[in-house]
mmCIF file of C-alpha atoms in Angstrom:
data_model
loop_
_atom_site.group_PDB
_atom_site.id
_atom_site.type_symbol
_atom_site.label_atom_id
_atom_site.label_comp_id
_atom_site.label_asym_id
_atom_site.label_seq_id
_atom_site.Cartn_x
_atom_site.Cartn_y
_atom_site.Cartn_z
ATOM 1 C CA MET A 1 75.235 -172.397 231.757
ATOM 2 C CA SER A 2 71.549 -173.652 232.656
ATOM 3 C CA ASN A 3 68.839 -172.404 230.683
ATOM 4 C CA ARG A 4 67.059 -171.116 233.830
ATOM 5 C CA PHE A 5 69.875 -168.939 234.623
ATOM 6 C CA VAL A 6 70.037 -167.715 231.261
ATOM 7 C CA GLN A 7 66.212 -166.751 231.124
ATOM 8 C CA LEU A 8 66.677 -164.895 234.482
ATOM 9 C CA LYS A 9 69.702 -162.987 233.297
ATOM 10 C CA SER A 10 68.068 -161.812 229.993
ATOM 11 C CA PHE A 11 64.985 -161.086 231.596
ATOM 12 C CA ILE A 12 66.809 -158.754 234.149
ATOM 13 C CA THR A 13 68.578 -156.994 231.245
ATOM 14 C CA TYR A 14 65.107 -156.734 229.227
ATOM 15 C CA TRP A 15 63.531 -155.269 232.008
ATOM 16 C CA LEU A 16 66.378 -152.561 232.292
ATOM 17 C CA ASP A 17 66.599 -151.959 228.747
ATOM 18 C CA ALA A 18 62.744 -151.966 227.615
ATOM 19 C CA VAL A 19 61.026 -148.922 226.364
ATOM 20 C CA ASP A 20 57.808 -147.658 225.491
ATOM 21 C CA GLU A 21 56.275 -145.806 222.664
ATOM 22 C CA HIS A 22 57.631 -142.276 223.924
ATOM 23 C CA SER A 23 61.159 -143.466 223.187
ATOM 24 C CA LEU A 24 60.577 -144.130 219.962
ATOM 25 C CA HIS A 25 61.720 -141.813 217.054
ATOM 26 C CA SER A 26 60.864 -143.872 213.937
ATOM 27 C CA PRO A 27 56.994 -143.301 213.048
ATOM 28 C CA PHE A 28 56.540 -146.711 211.607
ATOM 29 C CA PHE A 29 57.875 -148.298 215.110
ATOM 30 C CA PHE A 30 55.852 -145.507 216.978
ATOM 31 C CA ASN A 31 52.467 -146.867 215.053
ATOM 32 C CA PHE A 32 53.425 -150.347 215.312
ATOM 33 C CA TYR A 33 53.849 -149.972 219.086
ATOM 34 C CA ALA A 34 50.586 -147.816 219.684
ATOM 35 C CA GLU A 35 48.288 -149.854 217.132
ATOM 36 C CA ILE A 36 49.804 -153.488 217.454
ATOM 37 C CA ILE A 37 51.736 -154.228 220.382
ATOM 38 C CA LYS A 38 49.208 -152.083 222.535
ATOM 39 C CA GLY A 39 46.227 -153.061 220.471
ATOM 40 C CA LYS A 40 43.164 -155.366 221.282
ATOM 41 C CA LEU A 41 41.900 -158.553 219.709
ATOM 42 C CA GLU A 42 38.378 -159.342 220.471
ATOM 43 C CA GLY A 43 35.539 -161.162 218.856
ATOM 44 C CA SER A 44 33.683 -164.556 219.146
ATOM 45 C CA SER A 45 36.188 -166.697 217.559
ATOM 46 C CA ILE A 46 38.592 -165.344 220.070
ATOM 47 C CA ASP A 47 36.523 -166.518 223.143
ATOM 48 C CA GLN A 48 35.986 -169.957 220.928
ATOM 49 C CA ILE A 49 39.756 -170.408 220.959
ATOM 50 C CA GLU A 50 40.340 -169.353 224.702
ATOM 51 C CA LYS A 51 37.629 -172.169 225.712
ATOM 52 C CA ILE A 52 39.741 -174.735 223.606
ATOM 53 C CA ARG A 53 42.782 -173.687 225.291
ATOM 54 C CA ASN A 54 41.161 -174.329 228.748
ATOM 55 C CA ASN A 55 39.729 -177.656 227.619
ATOM 56 C CA LEU A 56 43.172 -178.715 226.763
ATOM 57 C CA LEU A 57 44.532 -177.671 229.888
ATOM 58 C CA SER A 58 41.944 -180.171 231.618
ATOM 59 C CA ASP A 59 42.484 -182.799 229.191
ATOM 60 C CA GLN A 60 43.824 -186.071 231.022
ATOM 61 C CA ARG A 61 44.680 -188.268 227.866
ATOM 62 C CA THR A 62 48.172 -189.677 227.474
ATOM 63 C CA ILE A 63 49.715 -189.537 224.315
ATOM 64 C CA ASP A 64 52.926 -190.848 222.763
ATOM 65 C CA LEU A 65 55.233 -187.822 222.121
ATOM 66 C CA LEU A 66 57.711 -187.697 219.162
ATOM 67 C CA ASP A 67 59.959 -184.627 220.119
ATOM 68 C CA LEU A 68 62.100 -183.314 217.285
ATOM 69 C CA GLY A 69 62.828 -180.329 218.693
ATOM 70 C CA SER A 70 65.123 -178.867 221.891
ATOM 71 C CA GLY A 71 62.755 -181.236 224.099
ATOM 72 C CA SER A 72 61.436 -180.067 227.793
ATOM 73 C CA ASP A 73 63.141 -179.164 230.814
ATOM 74 C CA GLN A 74 60.443 -180.414 232.886
ATOM 75 C CA PHE A 75 59.335 -183.758 230.805
ATOM 76 C CA LYS A 76 61.675 -186.348 229.332
ATOM 77 C CA GLU A 77 59.589 -189.278 229.167
ATOM 78 C CA ALA A 78 58.215 -190.372 225.601
ATOM 79 C CA SER A 79 54.421 -190.466 227.201
ATOM 80 C CA ARG A 80 52.680 -187.180 228.298
ATOM 81 C CA LYS A 81 49.366 -185.959 229.218
ATOM 82 C CA VAL A 82 47.770 -183.591 227.064
ATOM 83 C CA ASN A 83 47.494 -181.169 229.619
ATOM 84 C CA GLU A 84 50.973 -181.022 230.469
ATOM 85 C CA ILE A 85 51.749 -180.352 226.956
ATOM 86 C CA ALA A 86 49.240 -177.454 226.859
ATOM 87 C CA ARG A 87 50.702 -175.994 230.291
ATOM 88 C CA THR A 88 54.228 -175.881 228.977
ATOM 89 C CA SER A 89 54.258 -175.572 225.311
ATOM 90 C CA LEU A 90 51.146 -173.490 224.268
ATOM 91 C CA SER A 91 51.891 -169.727 223.589
ATOM 92 C CA SER A 92 50.185 -167.456 225.919
ATOM 93 C CA LYS A 93 47.015 -165.740 224.958
ATOM 94 C CA LYS A 94 49.112 -162.543 225.296
ATOM 95 C CA TYR A 95 51.732 -163.456 222.562
ATOM 96 C CA SER A 96 49.056 -165.256 220.451
ATOM 97 C CA HIS A 97 46.753 -162.043 220.536
ATOM 98 C CA LEU A 98 49.723 -160.251 219.263
ATOM 99 C CA TYR A 99 50.669 -162.600 216.203
ATOM 100 C CA ALA A 100 47.067 -162.336 215.475
ATOM 101 C CA ARG A 101 47.083 -158.635 215.216
ATOM 102 C CA ILE A 102 50.070 -158.471 213.271
ATOM 103 C CA ILE A 103 48.677 -160.389 210.607
ATOM 104 C CA ARG A 104 45.276 -158.593 210.438
ATOM 105 C CA TYR A 105 47.085 -155.395 210.410
ATOM 106 C CA PHE A 106 49.217 -155.871 207.857
ATOM 107 C CA GLY A 107 46.829 -157.951 205.826
ATOM 108 C CA PHE A 108 49.034 -160.852 205.628
ATOM 109 C CA LYS A 109 47.838 -163.836 203.264
ATOM 110 C CA THR A 110 50.562 -166.300 203.227
ATOM 111 C CA VAL A 111 51.168 -167.478 206.935
ATOM 112 C CA LEU A 112 53.540 -170.003 208.090
ATOM 113 C CA GLU A 113 54.112 -171.783 211.597
ATOM 114 C CA LEU A 114 57.098 -174.139 212.572
ATOM 115 C CA GLY A 115 55.849 -175.858 215.640
ATOM 116 C CA THR A 116 51.925 -176.428 215.862
ATOM 117 C CA SER A 117 51.886 -178.044 219.286
ATOM 118 C CA LEU A 118 48.339 -178.728 219.920
ATOM 119 C CA GLY A 119 47.200 -175.883 217.466
ATOM 120 C CA VAL A 120 45.878 -173.202 219.967
ATOM 121 C CA ASN A 121 48.391 -170.383 218.382
ATOM 122 C CA THR A 122 47.683 -171.611 214.996
ATOM 123 C CA LEU A 123 43.881 -170.905 215.484
ATOM 124 C CA TYR A 124 45.040 -167.252 216.255
ATOM 125 C CA LEU A 125 47.201 -167.127 213.089
ATOM 126 C CA ALA A 126 44.267 -168.269 211.277
ATOM 127 C CA SER A 127 41.601 -166.212 212.835
ATOM 128 C CA THR A 128 41.493 -163.915 209.834
ATOM 129 C CA ARG A 129 40.078 -165.997 207.609
ATOM 130 C CA GLU A 130 41.666 -164.307 204.584
ATOM 131 C CA ALA A 131 45.061 -165.289 205.603
ATOM 132 C CA ASN A 132 46.055 -169.045 204.500
ATOM 133 C CA VAL A 133 48.188 -170.874 207.436
ATOM 134 C CA THR A 134 50.401 -173.779 206.863
ATOM 135 C CA THR A 135 51.636 -175.096 210.050
ATOM 136 C CA PHE A 136 54.341 -178.024 210.640
ATOM 137 C CA GLU A 137 54.188 -180.546 213.487
ATOM 138 C CA GLY A 138 56.793 -183.166 213.944
ATOM 139 C CA SER A 139 54.842 -185.260 216.306
ATOM 140 C CA PRO A 140 51.954 -187.282 214.735
ATOM 141 C CA ALA A 141 50.075 -187.865 217.941
ATOM 142 C CA VAL A 142 50.120 -183.720 218.790
ATOM 143 C CA ALA A 143 49.413 -182.981 214.984
ATOM 144 C CA GLU A 144 46.328 -185.255 215.294
ATOM 145 C CA ILE A 145 44.975 -183.309 218.088
ATOM 146 C CA ALA A 146 45.678 -180.339 216.253
ATOM 147 C CA GLN A 147 43.675 -181.325 213.354
ATOM 148 C CA GLY A 148 40.922 -182.369 215.346
ATOM 149 C CA LEU A 149 40.852 -178.703 216.431
ATOM 150 C CA PHE A 150 40.954 -177.407 213.019
ATOM 151 C CA ASP A 151 38.170 -179.628 211.933
ATOM 152 C CA HIS A 152 35.926 -178.653 215.005
ATOM 153 C CA THR A 153 36.473 -174.919 214.324
ATOM 154 C CA ASP A 154 35.891 -175.414 210.691
ATOM 155 C CA SER A 155 39.574 -173.970 210.094
ATOM 156 C CA THR A 156 39.361 -174.411 206.185
ATOM 157 C CA ASN A 157 42.444 -172.004 205.816
ATOM 158 C CA VAL A 158 44.669 -174.073 207.785
ATOM 159 C CA GLN A 159 46.881 -177.141 206.378
ATOM 160 C CA ILE A 160 48.884 -179.071 208.559
ATOM 161 C CA LEU A 161 52.004 -180.731 207.479
ATOM 162 C CA THR A 162 53.386 -183.734 209.807
ATOM 163 C CA GLY A 163 56.852 -184.902 209.872
ATOM 164 C CA ASP A 164 60.430 -183.571 210.617
ATOM 165 C CA ILE A 165 60.514 -179.986 209.475
ATOM 166 C CA GLY A 166 63.834 -180.436 207.946
ATOM 167 C CA GLU A 167 62.139 -182.734 205.398
ATOM 168 C CA THR A 168 58.755 -181.317 204.766
ATOM 169 C CA LEU A 169 59.619 -177.634 204.547
ATOM 170 C CA ILE A 170 61.776 -177.320 201.827
ATOM 171 C CA PRO A 171 58.951 -178.786 199.494
ATOM 172 C CA TYR A 172 56.438 -176.166 200.918
ATOM 173 C CA LEU A 173 58.804 -173.373 200.310
ATOM 174 C CA GLN A 174 59.430 -174.458 196.687
ATOM 175 C CA SER A 175 55.628 -174.274 196.051
ATOM 176 C CA VAL A 176 55.030 -170.672 197.212
ATOM 177 C CA LYS A 177 56.092 -167.448 195.872
ATOM 178 C CA GLN A 178 56.365 -165.617 199.236
ATOM 179 C CA VAL A 179 55.921 -166.010 202.865
ATOM 180 C CA ASP A 180 54.306 -162.847 204.242
ATOM 181 C CA PHE A 181 54.475 -163.969 207.801
ATOM 182 C CA ALA A 182 56.250 -166.845 209.484
ATOM 183 C CA PHE A 183 56.531 -167.872 213.167
ATOM 184 C CA LEU A 184 59.153 -169.991 214.363
ATOM 185 C CA ASP A 185 58.822 -172.076 217.372
ATOM 186 C CA ALA A 186 59.629 -175.841 216.012
ATOM 187 C CA ASN A 187 63.323 -176.484 217.554
ATOM 188 C CA HIS A 188 64.964 -174.099 219.961
ATOM 189 C CA ARG A 189 68.579 -174.811 219.381
ATOM 190 C CA TYR A 190 70.897 -172.817 217.479
ATOM 191 C CA GLU A 191 71.515 -174.528 214.153
ATOM 192 C CA PRO A 192 68.284 -175.472 213.595
ATOM 193 C CA THR A 193 66.860 -171.991 214.456
ATOM 194 C CA LEU A 194 69.464 -170.487 212.003
ATOM 195 C CA ASN A 195 68.898 -173.034 209.342
ATOM 196 C CA TYR A 196 64.990 -172.612 209.093
ATOM 197 C CA PHE A 197 65.552 -168.721 208.972
ATOM 198 C CA ARG A 198 68.129 -169.091 206.156
ATOM 199 C CA LEU A 199 65.588 -171.754 204.367
ATOM 200 C CA LEU A 200 62.865 -168.938 204.522
ATOM 201 C CA LEU A 201 65.131 -165.925 203.335
ATOM 202 C CA PRO A 202 64.764 -166.295 199.672
ATOM 203 C CA LYS A 203 61.036 -166.053 199.893
ATOM 204 C CA ILE A 204 60.800 -163.451 202.581
ATOM 205 C CA GLY A 205 59.413 -159.955 200.677
ATOM 206 C CA ILE A 206 60.483 -156.660 201.974
ATOM 207 C CA HIS A 207 57.327 -156.196 203.920
ATOM 208 C CA SER A 208 57.363 -159.755 205.488
ATOM 209 C CA ILE A 209 57.769 -160.268 209.283
ATOM 210 C CA VAL A 210 59.479 -163.317 210.939
ATOM 211 C CA VAL A 211 58.713 -163.874 214.662
ATOM 212 C CA ILE A 212 61.225 -166.006 216.659
ATOM 213 C CA ASP A 213 59.756 -167.566 219.548
ATOM 214 C CA ASP A 214 61.888 -168.149 222.771
ATOM 215 C CA ILE A 215 64.980 -165.994 221.825
ATOM 216 C CA HIS A 216 66.262 -165.952 225.493
ATOM 217 C CA TYR A 217 65.436 -169.633 225.921
ATOM 218 C CA SER A 218 69.029 -170.663 226.299
ATOM 219 C CA SER A 219 72.377 -169.514 225.466
ATOM 220 C CA GLU A 220 71.898 -171.379 221.898
ATOM 221 C CA MET A 221 68.964 -169.608 221.196
ATOM 222 C CA GLU A 222 70.667 -166.061 222.175
ATOM 223 C CA LYS A 223 73.376 -166.746 220.048
ATOM 224 C CA ALA A 224 70.948 -167.703 216.992
ATOM 225 C CA TRP A 225 69.002 -164.266 217.624
ATOM 226 C CA THR A 226 71.990 -162.325 217.717
ATOM 227 C CA GLU A 227 72.914 -163.606 214.658
ATOM 228 C CA ILE A 228 69.562 -163.046 212.716
ATOM 229 C CA LYS A 229 69.909 -159.306 214.053
ATOM 230 C CA THR A 230 73.078 -159.068 211.930
ATOM 231 C CA ASN A 231 72.016 -160.831 208.855
ATOM 232 C CA GLU A 232 72.425 -158.358 205.858
ATOM 233 C CA ARG A 233 68.808 -158.881 204.773
ATOM 234 C CA VAL A 234 67.643 -157.709 208.254
ATOM 235 C CA ASN A 235 66.722 -154.083 208.759
ATOM 236 C CA ALA A 236 65.095 -153.855 211.944
ATOM 237 C CA THR A 237 64.425 -155.987 215.046
ATOM 238 C CA VAL A 238 61.956 -155.909 218.261
ATOM 239 C CA ASP A 239 62.967 -157.583 221.268
ATOM 240 C CA LEU A 240 59.572 -158.286 223.397
ATOM 241 C CA TYR A 241 61.626 -160.994 225.646
ATOM 242 C CA ARG A 242 59.525 -163.825 224.772
ATOM 243 C CA CYS A 243 59.871 -163.364 221.121
ATOM 244 C CA GLY A 244 61.836 -161.312 218.405
ATOM 245 C CA ILE A 245 60.259 -159.722 215.614
ATOM 246 C CA VAL A 246 62.337 -159.224 212.328
ATOM 247 C CA PHE A 247 61.685 -156.868 209.632
ATOM 248 C CA PHE A 248 63.022 -156.681 206.030
ATOM 249 C CA ASN A 249 61.878 -153.246 204.527
ATOM 250 C CA PRO A 250 65.123 -151.284 203.369
ATOM 251 C CA SER A 251 63.034 -148.112 203.927
ATOM 252 C CA LEU A 252 63.563 -148.630 207.739
ATOM 253 C CA THR A 253 66.707 -147.136 209.415
ATOM 254 C CA ARG A 254 68.824 -150.173 210.781
ATOM 255 C CA GLN A 255 67.849 -150.519 214.549
ATOM 256 C CA HIS A 256 67.279 -152.879 217.141
ATOM 257 C CA PHE A 257 64.457 -151.991 219.943
ATOM 258 C CA VAL A 258 63.836 -153.600 223.222
ATOM 259 C CA LEU A 259 60.071 -152.823 223.834
ATOM 260 C CA GLN A 260 57.890 -153.246 226.882
ATOM 261 C CA PHE A 261 55.086 -155.826 226.357
#
């Protein structure tokens, strides 16, 4: 089954099943929907990030790309233009705003991102200066561009770790007590996604949140998402089609929501 067919089929199912806040009986998730999913994100730093995105979408430089993830359905060559990477790999403004709102609302301090890409989403995760963001990128050429953006924006609360995440993630996790927020967007395959999630679990607190990107990208990712939802540590999940949000608070009734976004 092709990835495009899976995406179309899952979107139709999502469109039929998704509900808004009026169908939410949980006070926590009613508030989560009203305050965060439907919330706003504004400020001069946000405007600056979108200017950076637009610059990347016009960047004609060609770089040598080391892709340690699932690869691209559109581009197979090792060399790629920066604007092509920006067009196909960056999280959209809509979703990056959402991730930043989650971090701000809950006051998360220790933030982890698997899959830096060009660094635009990272800048959103770090837009709250109290948050310390560690982001992981497999391709040195891509990481170099992202580091340039972090330097340009004086994002001193960001550190980037370059290399195979299978080798860089474990030492990082050994160095921290807890991960408050994690965004998984590194390798859109079944086994790596589950492996990253399992590695994170010992560092996840009851109030932590994990976001899995592209949960309906392929049948492999849908299988991974299904297994994550049934993990004994998971108490609730939210499916926004593009991403899945995972909650671990045992005070929440075990529920799985499909929400309009």
